[in-house]
Amino acid sequence: MNIVGALTTNGERSSGGELTEPMLVRWLLIAAALVFLGLFLVVPLAAVFSQALEKGFATYLAALHEPDAVASIKLTLVAAAVSVPLNLIFGVVAAWAIAKFDFPGKSFLITLIDLPFSVSPVISGLIYVLLFGLQGWLGPWLQEHDIKIIFAVPGIILATIFVTFPFVLVN
């Protein structure tokens, strides 16, 4: 028998763990996946672009030069410019430690890394407000020292790092 397994009369592979579903089932599953992608990815994306460009491409380009749009683009670039190198450094160190060493708390570290996958972004935002907000645990101290985290660039960078860090590592 070759690597891909012997084919039966209806096109199924017969060796263990390989394709055994009939061709019709495979095509129906592929069609269902494509319909799902179309409905939940392509259609909303097309709606966003059609609304953004409904008054013409020139109007869209003009909107990019408005002060609020320029400020939001700059903020996004600053957050990415800080978050990506920090994620790279911490991600490589964490991945190296997890892969090379056995240490107490290794499973806890892996759990912390996977935490953003299981916590809603709304809940993580609430946690940041409870920690760094004016009425939060560190809020009075931060206000006393005139340090702004919530609704400022450091808070955006912290939230970006929190959400994107698990994607640096592959468990």
PDB file of C-alpha atoms in Angstrom:
ATOM      1  CA  MET A   1       0.000   0.000   0.000  1.00  0.00           C
ATOM      2  CA  ASN A   2       1.342   3.473  -0.823  1.00  0.00           C
ATOM      3  CA  ILE A   3       1.581   6.495   1.495  1.00  0.00           C
ATOM      4  CA  VAL A   4      -1.855   7.938   0.677  1.00  0.00           C
ATOM      5  CA  GLY A   5      -3.604   4.606   1.217  1.00  0.00           C
ATOM      6  CA  ALA A   6      -5.574   2.386  -1.084  1.00  0.00           C
ATOM      7  CA  LEU A   7      -8.665   3.882  -2.691  1.00  0.00           C
ATOM      8  CA  THR A   8     -11.939   2.006  -2.453  1.00  0.00           C
ATOM      9  CA  THR A   9     -14.451   1.863  -5.282  1.00  0.00           C
ATOM     10  CA  ASN A  10     -16.287   5.062  -4.232  1.00  0.00           C
ATOM     11  CA  GLY A  11     -13.125   7.186  -3.842  1.00  0.00           C
ATOM     12  CA  GLU A  12     -12.639   6.767  -0.101  1.00  0.00           C
ATOM     13  CA  ARG A  13      -9.237   6.046   1.404  1.00  0.00           C
ATOM     14  CA  SER A  14      -9.239   2.903   3.450  1.00  0.00           C
ATOM     15  CA  SER A  15      -6.142   3.032   5.652  1.00  0.00           C
ATOM     16  CA  GLY A  16      -6.543   4.036   9.313  1.00  0.00           C
ATOM     17  CA  GLY A  17      -6.896   7.736  10.181  1.00  0.00           C
ATOM     18  CA  GLU A  18      -7.189   8.905   6.612  1.00  0.00           C
ATOM     19  CA  LEU A  19     -10.182  10.106   4.588  1.00  0.00           C
ATOM     20  CA  THR A  20     -13.148   7.772   4.923  1.00  0.00           C
ATOM     21  CA  GLU A  21     -16.091  10.093   4.317  1.00  0.00           C
ATOM     22  CA  PRO A  22     -17.928   9.844   1.030  1.00  0.00           C
ATOM     23  CA  MET A  23     -17.130  12.480  -1.584  1.00  0.00           C
ATOM     24  CA  LEU A  24     -20.588  14.067  -1.159  1.00  0.00           C
ATOM     25  CA  VAL A  25     -20.012  14.630   2.577  1.00  0.00           C
ATOM     26  CA  ARG A  26     -16.632  16.216   1.917  1.00  0.00           C
ATOM     27  CA  TRP A  27     -18.069  18.580  -0.699  1.00  0.00           C
ATOM     28  CA  LEU A  28     -20.988  19.512   1.578  1.00  0.00           C
ATOM     29  CA  LEU A  29     -18.613  20.320   4.442  1.00  0.00           C
ATOM     30  CA  ILE A  30     -16.410  22.416   2.163  1.00  0.00           C
ATOM     31  CA  ALA A  31     -19.482  24.226   0.814  1.00  0.00           C
ATOM     32  CA  ALA A  32     -20.747  24.873   4.365  1.00  0.00           C
ATOM     33  CA  ALA A  33     -17.353  26.300   5.370  1.00  0.00           C
ATOM     34  CA  LEU A  34     -17.285  28.564   2.311  1.00  0.00           C
ATOM     35  CA  VAL A  35     -20.850  29.781   2.973  1.00  0.00           C
ATOM     36  CA  PHE A  36     -19.912  30.478   6.590  1.00  0.00           C
ATOM     37  CA  LEU A  37     -16.823  32.449   5.516  1.00  0.00           C
ATOM     38  CA  GLY A  38     -18.872  34.330   2.965  1.00  0.00           C
ATOM     39  CA  LEU A  39     -21.605  35.290   5.425  1.00  0.00           C
ATOM     40  CA  PHE A  40     -19.453  36.143   8.402  1.00  0.00           C
ATOM     41  CA  LEU A  41     -16.295  37.514   6.761  1.00  0.00           C
ATOM     42  CA  VAL A  42     -16.775  38.585   3.156  1.00  0.00           C
ATOM     43  CA  VAL A  43     -20.261  40.152   3.404  1.00  0.00           C
ATOM     44  CA  PRO A  44     -19.471  42.376   6.437  1.00  0.00           C
ATOM     45  CA  LEU A  45     -16.136  43.368   4.908  1.00  0.00           C
ATOM     46  CA  ALA A  46     -17.848  44.250   1.636  1.00  0.00           C
ATOM     47  CA  ALA A  47     -20.455  46.278   3.558  1.00  0.00           C
ATOM     48  CA  VAL A  48     -17.722  48.251   5.342  1.00  0.00           C
ATOM     49  CA  PHE A  49     -15.922  49.027   2.095  1.00  0.00           C
ATOM     50  CA  SER A  50     -19.125  49.875   0.221  1.00  0.00           C
ATOM     51  CA  GLN A  51     -20.185  52.339   2.930  1.00  0.00           C
ATOM     52  CA  ALA A  52     -16.695  53.829   3.151  1.00  0.00           C
ATOM     53  CA  LEU A  53     -16.583  54.365  -0.602  1.00  0.00           C
ATOM     54  CA  GLU A  54     -20.258  55.201  -1.277  1.00  0.00           C
ATOM     55  CA  LYS A  55     -19.505  58.906  -1.860  1.00  0.00           C
ATOM     56  CA  GLY A  56     -16.521  58.127  -4.012  1.00  0.00           C
ATOM     57  CA  PHE A  57     -12.865  57.357  -3.568  1.00  0.00           C
ATOM     58  CA  ALA A  58     -11.925  61.052  -3.460  1.00  0.00           C
ATOM     59  CA  THR A  59     -14.173  61.608  -0.421  1.00  0.00           C
ATOM     60  CA  TYR A  60     -12.605  58.577   1.247  1.00  0.00           C
ATOM     61  CA  LEU A  61      -9.090  59.936   0.658  1.00  0.00           C
ATOM     62  CA  ALA A  62     -10.145  63.374   1.902  1.00  0.00           C
ATOM     63  CA  ALA A  63     -11.460  61.785   5.124  1.00  0.00           C
ATOM     64  CA  LEU A  64      -8.031  60.256   5.712  1.00  0.00           C
ATOM     65  CA  HIS A  65      -6.557  63.738   5.963  1.00  0.00           C
ATOM     66  CA  GLU A  66      -8.916  64.926   8.705  1.00  0.00           C
ATOM     67  CA  PRO A  67      -7.149  65.637  12.020  1.00  0.00           C
ATOM     68  CA  ASP A  68      -8.999  62.889  13.929  1.00  0.00           C
ATOM     69  CA  ALA A  69      -8.155  60.292  11.287  1.00  0.00           C
ATOM     70  CA  VAL A  70      -4.491  61.322  11.219  1.00  0.00           C
ATOM     71  CA  ALA A  71      -4.338  61.208  15.033  1.00  0.00           C
ATOM     72  CA  SER A  72      -5.904  57.729  15.140  1.00  0.00           C
ATOM     73  CA  ILE A  73      -3.503  56.432  12.482  1.00  0.00           C
ATOM     74  CA  LYS A  74      -0.542  57.847  14.423  1.00  0.00           C
ATOM     75  CA  LEU A  75      -1.846  56.314  17.666  1.00  0.00           C
ATOM     76  CA  THR A  76      -2.209  52.929  15.969  1.00  0.00           C
ATOM     77  CA  LEU A  77       1.323  53.111  14.587  1.00  0.00           C
ATOM     78  CA  VAL A  78       2.765  54.140  17.974  1.00  0.00           C
ATOM     79  CA  ALA A  79       0.923  51.337  19.766  1.00  0.00           C
ATOM     80  CA  ALA A  80       2.155  48.812  17.198  1.00  0.00           C
ATOM     81  CA  ALA A  81       5.708  50.195  17.256  1.00  0.00           C
ATOM     82  CA  VAL A  82       5.883  49.680  21.024  1.00  0.00           C
ATOM     83  CA  SER A  83       3.800  46.490  21.350  1.00  0.00           C
ATOM     84  CA  VAL A  84       5.472  44.425  18.650  1.00  0.00           C
ATOM     85  CA  PRO A  85       9.066  44.687  19.990  1.00  0.00           C
ATOM     86  CA  LEU A  86       7.896  44.100  23.573  1.00  0.00           C
ATOM     87  CA  ASN A  87       5.871  41.068  22.486  1.00  0.00           C
ATOM     88  CA  LEU A  88       8.892  39.835  20.538  1.00  0.00           C
ATOM     89  CA  ILE A  89      11.245  40.125  23.510  1.00  0.00           C
ATOM     90  CA  PHE A  90       8.880  38.696  26.117  1.00  0.00           C
ATOM     91  CA  GLY A  91       7.562  36.071  23.717  1.00  0.00           C
ATOM     92  CA  VAL A  92      10.982  34.726  22.824  1.00  0.00           C
ATOM     93  CA  VAL A  93      12.036  34.666  26.480  1.00  0.00           C
ATOM     94  CA  ALA A  94       8.817  32.930  27.565  1.00  0.00           C
ATOM     95  CA  ALA A  95       8.932  30.433  24.684  1.00  0.00           C
ATOM     96  CA  TRP A  96      12.561  29.638  25.419  1.00  0.00           C
ATOM     97  CA  ALA A  97      11.877  29.148  29.122  1.00  0.00           C
ATOM     98  CA  ILE A  98       8.831  26.950  28.444  1.00  0.00           C
ATOM     99  CA  ALA A  99      10.579  24.829  25.807  1.00  0.00           C
ATOM    100  CA  LYS A 100      13.971  24.398  27.464  1.00  0.00           C
ATOM    101  CA  PHE A 101      13.386  24.290  31.208  1.00  0.00           C
ATOM    102  CA  ASP A 102      11.208  22.582  33.760  1.00  0.00           C
ATOM    103  CA  PHE A 103      10.512  24.950  36.622  1.00  0.00           C
ATOM    104  CA  PRO A 104       7.882  25.472  39.308  1.00  0.00           C
ATOM    105  CA  GLY A 105       5.074  27.559  37.878  1.00  0.00           C
ATOM    106  CA  LYS A 106       5.616  26.517  34.260  1.00  0.00           C
ATOM    107  CA  SER A 107       1.984  25.485  33.823  1.00  0.00           C
ATOM    108  CA  PHE A 108       0.893  28.723  35.543  1.00  0.00           C
ATOM    109  CA  LEU A 109       2.983  30.720  33.048  1.00  0.00           C
ATOM    110  CA  ILE A 110       1.372  28.861  30.152  1.00  0.00           C
ATOM    111  CA  THR A 111      -2.053  29.577  31.665  1.00  0.00           C
ATOM    112  CA  LEU A 112      -1.231  33.298  31.944  1.00  0.00           C
ATOM    113  CA  ILE A 113      -0.101  33.347  28.326  1.00  0.00           C
ATOM    114  CA  ASP A 114      -3.343  31.688  27.197  1.00  0.00           C
ATOM    115  CA  LEU A 115      -5.504  33.946  29.400  1.00  0.00           C
ATOM    116  CA  PRO A 116      -6.405  36.485  26.669  1.00  0.00           C
ATOM    117  CA  PHE A 117      -7.966  33.657  24.630  1.00  0.00           C
ATOM    118  CA  SER A 118     -10.439  32.893  27.423  1.00  0.00           C
ATOM    119  CA  VAL A 119     -11.165  36.388  28.763  1.00  0.00           C
ATOM    120  CA  SER A 120     -13.483  38.719  26.896  1.00  0.00           C
ATOM    121  CA  PRO A 121     -11.906  42.021  25.789  1.00  0.00           C
ATOM    122  CA  VAL A 122     -14.678  43.797  27.712  1.00  0.00           C
ATOM    123  CA  ILE A 123     -13.656  42.019  30.916  1.00  0.00           C
ATOM    124  CA  SER A 124      -9.968  42.744  30.360  1.00  0.00           C
ATOM    125  CA  GLY A 125     -10.847  46.418  29.821  1.00  0.00           C
ATOM    126  CA  LEU A 126     -12.823  46.377  33.053  1.00  0.00           C
ATOM    127  CA  ILE A 127      -9.824  44.884  34.852  1.00  0.00           C
ATOM    128  CA  TYR A 128      -7.619  47.698  33.546  1.00  0.00           C
ATOM    129  CA  VAL A 129     -10.145  50.270  34.775  1.00  0.00           C
ATOM    130  CA  LEU A 130     -10.316  48.560  38.179  1.00  0.00           C
ATOM    131  CA  LEU A 131      -6.517  48.581  38.413  1.00  0.00           C
ATOM    132  CA  PHE A 132      -5.563  51.924  36.878  1.00  0.00           C
ATOM    133  CA  GLY A 133      -8.785  54.001  36.954  1.00  0.00           C
ATOM    134  CA  LEU A 134      -9.279  56.945  39.307  1.00  0.00           C
ATOM    135  CA  GLN A 135     -11.246  54.766  41.752  1.00  0.00           C
ATOM    136  CA  GLY A 136      -9.097  51.665  41.115  1.00  0.00           C
ATOM    137  CA  TRP A 137      -6.432  50.042  43.243  1.00  0.00           C
ATOM    138  CA  LEU A 138      -3.579  52.095  41.794  1.00  0.00           C
ATOM    139  CA  GLY A 139      -5.700  55.071  40.693  1.00  0.00           C
ATOM    140  CA  PRO A 140      -5.099  57.415  43.639  1.00  0.00           C
ATOM    141  CA  TRP A 141      -1.339  56.806  43.561  1.00  0.00           C
ATOM    142  CA  LEU A 142      -1.210  57.322  39.786  1.00  0.00           C
ATOM    143  CA  GLN A 143      -3.244  60.531  40.061  1.00  0.00           C
ATOM    144  CA  GLU A 144      -1.021  61.784  42.887  1.00  0.00           C
ATOM    145  CA  HIS A 145       2.047  61.300  40.656  1.00  0.00           C
ATOM    146  CA  ASP A 146       0.259  62.629  37.522  1.00  0.00           C
ATOM    147  CA  ILE A 147       0.613  59.337  35.650  1.00  0.00           C
ATOM    148  CA  LYS A 148      -2.118  58.588  33.127  1.00  0.00           C
ATOM    149  CA  ILE A 149      -2.660  55.008  31.960  1.00  0.00           C
ATOM    150  CA  ILE A 150      -6.386  54.600  31.334  1.00  0.00           C
ATOM    151  CA  PHE A 151      -7.610  56.472  28.233  1.00  0.00           C
ATOM    152  CA  ALA A 152      -4.003  57.312  27.358  1.00  0.00           C
ATOM    153  CA  VAL A 153      -1.266  55.806  25.193  1.00  0.00           C
ATOM    154  CA  PRO A 154       0.151  53.526  27.956  1.00  0.00           C
ATOM    155  CA  GLY A 155      -3.272  51.936  28.483  1.00  0.00           C
ATOM    156  CA  ILE A 156      -3.707  51.334  24.763  1.00  0.00           C
ATOM    157  CA  ILE A 157      -0.259  49.758  24.579  1.00  0.00           C
ATOM    158  CA  LEU A 158      -0.960  47.551  27.631  1.00  0.00           C
ATOM    159  CA  ALA A 159      -4.254  46.390  26.152  1.00  0.00           C
ATOM    160  CA  THR A 160      -2.609  45.691  22.785  1.00  0.00           C
ATOM    161  CA  ILE A 161       0.156  43.669  24.413  1.00  0.00           C
ATOM    162  CA  PHE A 162      -2.363  41.724  26.507  1.00  0.00           C
ATOM    163  CA  VAL A 163      -4.528  40.810  23.525  1.00  0.00           C
ATOM    164  CA  THR A 164      -1.709  39.997  21.094  1.00  0.00           C
ATOM    165  CA  PHE A 165       0.823  38.260  23.350  1.00  0.00           C
ATOM    166  CA  PRO A 166      -0.598  34.726  23.001  1.00  0.00           C
ATOM    167  CA  PHE A 167      -0.139  34.923  19.238  1.00  0.00           C
ATOM    168  CA  VAL A 168       3.626  35.268  19.716  1.00  0.00           C
ATOM    169  CA  LEU A 169       3.869  31.812  21.270  1.00  0.00           C
ATOM    170  CA  VAL A 170       2.791  28.496  19.873  1.00  0.00           C
ATOM    171  CA  ASN A 171       2.022  26.008  22.624  1.00  0.00           C
TER     172      ASN A 171
END
